[in-house]
């Protein structure tokens, strides 16, 4: 999620947002949400709403996140604050991408880019994800690789996301083993940072790639582990999807292991 840089909230609001972020890192989400909610009431700028919306989106509370982001959009529209608009549109794009709405995600990502003076690594990664959702695999590979190259000395989280995106795209296009290597490394670093939702996404993508080798038990193992991390995140939407996939995989495995001679 992208946060605005153009307007920094003053004093008490800034301290509340910092405390909310720290509480979130500790997994104390209820207390974090209370801090965010108080900051929203006091903040005369859209910053708290955008920040709270971003936090809610990372926990897959998408409806609430959209409400806060659209409220921020109402505040920003009269002033035309381009950095705030870019942050709002970028975050909305990420939400609709997670929800699988490729068209809306692409539209919001394009609107975010229109507000910026130049297209940086964050925007390239968003475009790569949109290309992947639209099955434009070669474009997705080029964009995610370009993001990785541009962000070598920058935001570590963005570098890892670019690597993970490049991993699944590479693995699904022309080199499954290289894709597994890239995703395994990204997953290892996400584990070190205790970013449970991203770990879960990495594991789900690894499950997709190992299916190319007919490693069915490994595929099931990765999905089971992903569910555990989605529950820790918390990422309820992803957890439900993963459980459905696991049920299908286990059913297929039972059919493979069925011996008609034993009755």
mmCIF file of C-alpha atoms in Angstrom:
data_model
loop_
_atom_site.group_PDB
_atom_site.id
_atom_site.type_symbol
_atom_site.label_atom_id
_atom_site.label_comp_id
_atom_site.label_asym_id
_atom_site.label_seq_id
_atom_site.Cartn_x
_atom_site.Cartn_y
_atom_site.Cartn_z
ATOM 1 C CA UNK A 1 0.000 0.000 0.000
ATOM 2 C CA UNK A 2 1.145 3.521 -0.797
ATOM 3 C CA UNK A 3 0.973 6.402 1.676
ATOM 4 C CA UNK A 4 0.860 10.108 0.751
ATOM 5 C CA UNK A 5 3.968 12.199 1.249
ATOM 6 C CA UNK A 6 2.647 15.635 0.407
ATOM 7 C CA UNK A 7 1.023 16.395 3.743
ATOM 8 C CA UNK A 8 2.347 15.147 7.072
ATOM 9 C CA UNK A 9 -0.151 15.333 9.947
ATOM 10 C CA UNK A 10 0.931 17.439 12.877
ATOM 11 C CA UNK A 11 1.587 16.640 16.506
ATOM 12 C CA UNK A 12 -0.976 14.411 18.157
ATOM 13 C CA UNK A 13 -2.254 12.853 14.932
ATOM 14 C CA UNK A 14 1.248 11.914 13.790
ATOM 15 C CA UNK A 15 1.947 10.286 17.154
ATOM 16 C CA UNK A 16 -1.326 8.343 16.954
ATOM 17 C CA UNK A 17 -0.493 7.043 13.477
ATOM 18 C CA UNK A 18 2.988 6.007 14.580
ATOM 19 C CA UNK A 19 1.562 4.216 17.627
ATOM 20 C CA UNK A 20 -1.064 2.489 15.463
ATOM 21 C CA UNK A 21 1.648 1.252 13.102
ATOM 22 C CA UNK A 22 3.709 -0.106 16.007
ATOM 23 C CA UNK A 23 0.687 -1.859 17.515
ATOM 24 C CA UNK A 24 -0.051 -3.413 14.141
ATOM 25 C CA UNK A 25 3.468 -4.808 13.912
ATOM 26 C CA UNK A 26 2.874 -6.462 17.283
ATOM 27 C CA UNK A 27 -0.388 -7.944 16.049
ATOM 28 C CA UNK A 28 -2.451 -5.861 18.458
ATOM 29 C CA UNK A 29 -4.962 -4.961 15.773
ATOM 30 C CA UNK A 30 -7.870 -3.886 17.966
ATOM 31 C CA UNK A 31 -5.699 -1.328 19.780
ATOM 32 C CA UNK A 32 -4.190 -0.240 16.446
ATOM 33 C CA UNK A 33 -7.634 0.312 14.951
ATOM 34 C CA UNK A 34 -8.630 2.452 17.967
ATOM 35 C CA UNK A 35 -5.588 4.666 17.361
ATOM 36 C CA UNK A 36 -6.341 4.943 13.663
ATOM 37 C CA UNK A 37 -9.979 5.815 14.371
ATOM 38 C CA UNK A 38 -9.005 8.589 16.797
ATOM 39 C CA UNK A 39 -6.505 9.963 14.294
ATOM 40 C CA UNK A 40 -9.185 10.059 11.585
ATOM 41 C CA UNK A 41 -11.463 12.130 13.831
ATOM 42 C CA UNK A 42 -8.728 14.675 14.593
ATOM 43 C CA UNK A 43 -6.979 14.842 11.209
ATOM 44 C CA UNK A 44 -8.029 17.651 8.880
ATOM 45 C CA UNK A 45 -6.002 16.131 6.050
ATOM 46 C CA UNK A 46 -6.707 12.867 4.170
ATOM 47 C CA UNK A 47 -3.544 11.218 5.513
ATOM 48 C CA UNK A 48 -5.128 9.308 8.410
ATOM 49 C CA UNK A 49 -7.926 7.981 6.234
ATOM 50 C CA UNK A 50 -5.493 6.796 3.576
ATOM 51 C CA UNK A 51 -3.220 5.218 6.174
ATOM 52 C CA UNK A 52 -6.113 3.513 7.974
ATOM 53 C CA UNK A 53 -7.519 2.330 4.643
ATOM 54 C CA UNK A 54 -4.149 0.846 3.725
ATOM 55 C CA UNK A 55 -3.905 -0.954 7.053
ATOM 56 C CA UNK A 56 -7.407 -2.406 6.707
ATOM 57 C CA UNK A 57 -6.668 -3.551 3.154
ATOM 58 C CA UNK A 58 -3.566 -5.491 4.239
ATOM 59 C CA UNK A 59 -5.877 -7.411 6.598
ATOM 60 C CA UNK A 60 -8.338 -7.960 3.740
ATOM 61 C CA UNK A 61 -11.075 -5.868 5.329
ATOM 62 C CA UNK A 62 -11.712 -4.522 1.890
ATOM 63 C CA UNK A 63 -15.133 -2.896 2.326
ATOM 64 C CA UNK A 64 -13.949 -0.803 5.278
ATOM 65 C CA UNK A 65 -10.736 0.073 3.448
ATOM 66 C CA UNK A 66 -12.656 1.286 0.399
ATOM 67 C CA UNK A 67 -14.909 3.412 2.626
ATOM 68 C CA UNK A 68 -11.923 5.204 4.191
ATOM 69 C CA UNK A 69 -10.181 5.671 0.839
ATOM 70 C CA UNK A 70 -13.264 7.090 -0.862
ATOM 71 C CA UNK A 71 -13.764 9.409 2.119
ATOM 72 C CA UNK A 72 -10.179 10.583 1.630
ATOM 73 C CA UNK A 73 -10.902 11.048 -2.081
ATOM 74 C CA UNK A 74 -13.825 13.350 -1.241
ATOM 75 C CA UNK A 75 -11.477 15.451 0.918
ATOM 76 C CA UNK A 76 -8.729 15.622 -1.703
ATOM 77 C CA UNK A 77 -10.764 16.269 -4.847
ATOM 78 C CA UNK A 78 -11.361 20.026 -4.268
ATOM 79 C CA UNK A 79 -7.656 20.723 -3.645
ATOM 80 C CA UNK A 80 -6.336 18.414 -6.338
ATOM 81 C CA UNK A 81 -3.445 17.189 -4.157
ATOM 82 C CA UNK A 82 -1.776 14.952 -6.747
ATOM 83 C CA UNK A 83 0.357 12.926 -4.324
ATOM 84 C CA UNK A 84 -2.644 12.133 -2.130
ATOM 85 C CA UNK A 85 -4.712 11.247 -5.195
ATOM 86 C CA UNK A 86 -1.943 8.972 -6.443
ATOM 87 C CA UNK A 87 -1.832 7.183 -3.068
ATOM 88 C CA UNK A 88 -5.619 6.726 -3.001
ATOM 89 C CA UNK A 89 -5.816 5.408 -6.563
ATOM 90 C CA UNK A 90 -2.812 3.137 -6.067
ATOM 91 C CA UNK A 91 -4.356 1.620 -2.941
ATOM 92 C CA UNK A 92 -7.720 1.149 -4.621
ATOM 93 C CA UNK A 93 -5.951 -0.582 -7.505
ATOM 94 C CA UNK A 94 -4.239 -2.948 -5.066
ATOM 95 C CA UNK A 95 -7.559 -3.766 -3.385
ATOM 96 C CA UNK A 96 -9.392 -4.558 -6.616
ATOM 97 C CA UNK A 97 -6.383 -6.559 -7.798
ATOM 98 C CA UNK A 98 -6.663 -8.682 -4.643
ATOM 99 C CA UNK A 99 -10.385 -9.081 -5.290
ATOM 100 C CA UNK A 100 -9.655 -10.327 -8.802
ATOM 101 C CA UNK A 101 -11.233 -7.391 -10.644
ATOM 102 C CA UNK A 102 -8.542 -6.876 -13.270
ATOM 103 C CA UNK A 103 -10.405 -4.115 -15.109
ATOM 104 C CA UNK A 104 -10.997 -1.879 -12.076
ATOM 105 C CA UNK A 105 -7.460 -2.514 -10.808
ATOM 106 C CA UNK A 106 -6.000 -1.433 -14.149
ATOM 107 C CA UNK A 107 -8.192 1.673 -14.291
ATOM 108 C CA UNK A 108 -7.211 2.831 -10.806
ATOM 109 C CA UNK A 109 -3.528 2.083 -11.453
ATOM 110 C CA UNK A 110 -3.620 4.204 -14.597
ATOM 111 C CA UNK A 111 -5.286 7.048 -12.673
ATOM 112 C CA UNK A 112 -2.564 6.806 -10.013
ATOM 113 C CA UNK A 113 0.148 7.076 -12.659
ATOM 114 C CA UNK A 114 -1.557 10.090 -14.241
ATOM 115 C CA UNK A 115 -1.129 11.968 -10.956
ATOM 116 C CA UNK A 116 2.621 11.357 -10.795
ATOM 117 C CA UNK A 117 5.424 13.188 -12.536
ATOM 118 C CA UNK A 118 7.271 9.954 -13.273
ATOM 119 C CA UNK A 119 6.611 6.210 -13.201
ATOM 120 C CA UNK A 120 8.761 4.630 -10.473
ATOM 121 C CA UNK A 121 9.241 1.068 -9.147
ATOM 122 C CA UNK A 122 5.959 1.080 -7.194
ATOM 123 C CA UNK A 123 4.007 1.938 -10.335
ATOM 124 C CA UNK A 124 5.936 -0.592 -12.424
ATOM 125 C CA UNK A 125 5.098 -3.318 -9.936
ATOM 126 C CA UNK A 126 1.417 -2.372 -10.051
ATOM 127 C CA UNK A 127 1.471 -2.466 -13.852
ATOM 128 C CA UNK A 128 3.249 -5.842 -13.760
ATOM 129 C CA UNK A 129 0.547 -7.243 -11.493
ATOM 130 C CA UNK A 130 -2.176 -5.887 -13.785
ATOM 131 C CA UNK A 131 -0.457 -7.417 -16.824
ATOM 132 C CA UNK A 132 -0.268 -10.763 -15.018
ATOM 133 C CA UNK A 133 -3.969 -10.648 -14.121
ATOM 134 C CA UNK A 134 -4.755 -9.879 -17.766
ATOM 135 C CA UNK A 135 -2.641 -12.884 -18.888
ATOM 136 C CA UNK A 136 -0.128 -10.637 -20.641
ATOM 137 C CA UNK A 137 2.691 -12.754 -19.252
ATOM 138 C CA UNK A 138 5.654 -11.429 -21.230
ATOM 139 C CA UNK A 139 4.760 -7.837 -20.355
ATOM 140 C CA UNK A 140 4.346 -8.808 -16.707
ATOM 141 C CA UNK A 141 7.777 -10.432 -16.736
ATOM 142 C CA UNK A 142 9.443 -7.391 -18.308
ATOM 143 C CA UNK A 143 7.798 -4.943 -15.906
ATOM 144 C CA UNK A 144 8.567 -6.953 -12.753
ATOM 145 C CA UNK A 145 12.183 -7.403 -13.891
ATOM 146 C CA UNK A 146 12.458 -3.646 -14.555
ATOM 147 C CA UNK A 147 11.061 -2.947 -11.085
ATOM 148 C CA UNK A 148 13.658 -5.235 -9.511
ATOM 149 C CA UNK A 149 16.475 -3.505 -11.387
ATOM 150 C CA UNK A 150 15.299 0.012 -10.483
ATOM 151 C CA UNK A 151 14.773 -0.815 -6.808
ATOM 152 C CA UNK A 152 18.071 -2.537 -6.031
ATOM 153 C CA UNK A 153 19.007 -0.034 -3.305
ATOM 154 C CA UNK A 154 15.525 1.087 -2.304
ATOM 155 C CA UNK A 155 12.518 -0.153 -0.353
ATOM 156 C CA UNK A 156 13.247 -3.710 0.808
ATOM 157 C CA UNK A 157 9.560 -4.663 0.914
ATOM 158 C CA UNK A 158 9.089 -3.477 -2.657
ATOM 159 C CA UNK A 159 12.189 -5.389 -3.783
ATOM 160 C CA UNK A 160 10.800 -8.603 -2.291
ATOM 161 C CA UNK A 161 7.366 -8.071 -3.830
ATOM 162 C CA UNK A 162 8.991 -7.507 -7.219
ATOM 163 C CA UNK A 163 11.080 -10.667 -6.774
ATOM 164 C CA UNK A 164 8.012 -12.689 -5.795
ATOM 165 C CA UNK A 165 6.062 -11.367 -8.788
ATOM 166 C CA UNK A 166 8.966 -12.133 -11.112
ATOM 167 C CA UNK A 167 9.160 -15.597 -9.556
ATOM 168 C CA UNK A 168 5.573 -16.609 -10.318
ATOM 169 C CA UNK A 169 5.646 -15.019 -13.784
ATOM 170 C CA UNK A 170 8.973 -16.672 -14.686
ATOM 171 C CA UNK A 171 7.827 -19.975 -13.296
ATOM 172 C CA UNK A 172 4.585 -19.959 -15.247
ATOM 173 C CA UNK A 173 6.104 -18.797 -18.543
ATOM 174 C CA UNK A 174 9.391 -20.501 -19.285
ATOM 175 C CA UNK A 175 11.412 -21.618 -16.243
ATOM 176 C CA UNK A 176 9.543 -23.264 -13.342
ATOM 177 C CA UNK A 177 12.721 -24.106 -11.430
ATOM 178 C CA UNK A 178 13.958 -20.514 -11.538
ATOM 179 C CA UNK A 179 10.524 -19.379 -10.450
ATOM 180 C CA UNK A 180 10.648 -21.741 -7.473
ATOM 181 C CA UNK A 181 14.094 -20.403 -6.557
ATOM 182 C CA UNK A 182 12.963 -16.771 -6.649
ATOM 183 C CA UNK A 183 9.776 -17.468 -4.692
ATOM 184 C CA UNK A 184 11.573 -19.596 -2.091
ATOM 185 C CA UNK A 185 14.057 -16.800 -1.464
ATOM 186 C CA UNK A 186 11.281 -14.186 -1.221
ATOM 187 C CA UNK A 187 9.359 -16.434 1.169
ATOM 188 C CA UNK A 188 12.431 -16.900 3.343
ATOM 189 C CA UNK A 189 12.905 -13.145 3.650
ATOM 190 C CA UNK A 190 9.210 -12.555 4.312
ATOM 191 C CA UNK A 191 9.461 -15.134 7.110
ATOM 192 C CA UNK A 192 12.354 -13.234 8.628
ATOM 193 C CA UNK A 193 10.194 -10.082 8.627
ATOM 194 C CA UNK A 194 7.142 -12.036 9.960
ATOM 195 C CA UNK A 195 4.966 -10.762 7.100
ATOM 196 C CA UNK A 196 2.430 -13.553 7.323
ATOM 197 C CA UNK A 197 0.119 -12.519 4.497
ATOM 198 C CA UNK A 198 3.011 -12.203 2.044
ATOM 199 C CA UNK A 199 4.406 -15.547 3.236
ATOM 200 C CA UNK A 200 1.014 -17.077 2.509
ATOM 201 C CA UNK A 201 0.928 -15.575 -0.989
ATOM 202 C CA UNK A 202 4.455 -16.857 -1.686
ATOM 203 C CA UNK A 203 3.457 -20.351 -0.526
ATOM 204 C CA UNK A 204 0.318 -20.378 -2.686
ATOM 205 C CA UNK A 205 2.411 -19.384 -5.698
ATOM 206 C CA UNK A 206 4.953 -22.107 -4.865
ATOM 207 C CA UNK A 207 2.080 -24.591 -4.801
ATOM 208 C CA UNK A 208 1.119 -23.499 -8.307
ATOM 209 C CA UNK A 209 4.681 -23.913 -9.580
ATOM 210 C CA UNK A 210 5.405 -27.338 -8.045
ATOM 211 C CA UNK A 211 2.227 -28.663 -9.668
ATOM 212 C CA UNK A 212 4.187 -28.390 -12.945
ATOM 213 C CA UNK A 213 6.436 -31.183 -11.644
ATOM 214 C CA UNK A 214 3.477 -33.286 -10.402
ATOM 215 C CA UNK A 215 4.769 -32.870 -6.839
ATOM 216 C CA UNK A 216 1.296 -33.289 -5.424
ATOM 217 C CA UNK A 217 2.246 -33.784 -1.787
ATOM 218 C CA UNK A 218 4.454 -30.693 -1.867
ATOM 219 C CA UNK A 219 1.598 -28.743 -3.443
ATOM 220 C CA UNK A 220 -0.750 -29.746 -0.617
ATOM 221 C CA UNK A 221 1.930 -28.982 1.984
ATOM 222 C CA UNK A 222 2.458 -25.463 0.649
ATOM 223 C CA UNK A 223 -1.282 -24.724 0.652
ATOM 224 C CA UNK A 224 -1.662 -26.002 4.222
ATOM 225 C CA UNK A 225 1.218 -23.820 5.365
ATOM 226 C CA UNK A 226 -0.249 -20.837 3.492
ATOM 227 C CA UNK A 227 -3.559 -21.241 5.348
ATOM 228 C CA UNK A 228 -1.716 -21.130 8.676
ATOM 229 C CA UNK A 229 0.007 -17.876 7.737
ATOM 230 C CA UNK A 230 -3.189 -16.316 6.372
ATOM 231 C CA UNK A 231 -4.830 -17.044 9.715
ATOM 232 C CA UNK A 232 -1.921 -15.423 11.562
ATOM 233 C CA UNK A 233 -1.918 -12.324 9.323
ATOM 234 C CA UNK A 234 -5.013 -12.124 9.542
ATOM 235 C CA UNK A 235 -6.044 -12.470 5.887
ATOM 236 C CA UNK A 236 -9.546 -14.004 5.985
ATOM 237 C CA UNK A 237 -10.359 -13.734 2.265
ATOM 238 C CA UNK A 238 -7.127 -15.459 1.248
ATOM 239 C CA UNK A 239 -7.636 -18.103 3.950
ATOM 240 C CA UNK A 240 -11.084 -19.004 2.583
ATOM 241 C CA UNK A 241 -9.736 -19.252 -0.971
ATOM 242 C CA UNK A 242 -6.817 -21.399 0.172
ATOM 243 C CA UNK A 243 -9.107 -23.777 2.097
ATOM 244 C CA UNK A 244 -11.225 -24.266 -1.018
ATOM 245 C CA UNK A 245 -8.109 -25.034 -3.052
ATOM 246 C CA UNK A 246 -6.850 -27.422 -0.366
ATOM 247 C CA UNK A 247 -10.166 -29.288 -0.365
ATOM 248 C CA UNK A 248 -9.925 -29.773 -4.143
ATOM 249 C CA UNK A 249 -6.304 -30.896 -3.946
ATOM 250 C CA UNK A 250 -6.986 -33.395 -1.163
ATOM 251 C CA UNK A 251 -9.936 -34.810 -3.098
ATOM 252 C CA UNK A 252 -7.744 -35.240 -6.185
ATOM 253 C CA UNK A 253 -5.019 -36.875 -4.084
ATOM 254 C CA UNK A 254 -7.532 -39.337 -2.634
ATOM 255 C CA UNK A 255 -8.588 -40.304 -6.157
ATOM 256 C CA UNK A 256 -4.979 -40.827 -7.201
ATOM 257 C CA UNK A 257 -4.362 -43.066 -4.188
ATOM 258 C CA UNK A 258 -7.573 -45.047 -4.581
ATOM 259 C CA UNK A 259 -6.915 -48.719 -5.210
ATOM 260 C CA UNK A 260 -9.995 -50.355 -6.792
ATOM 261 C CA UNK A 261 -8.617 -53.805 -5.944
ATOM 262 C CA UNK A 262 -9.095 -53.083 -2.229
ATOM 263 C CA UNK A 263 -12.806 -53.130 -1.446
#
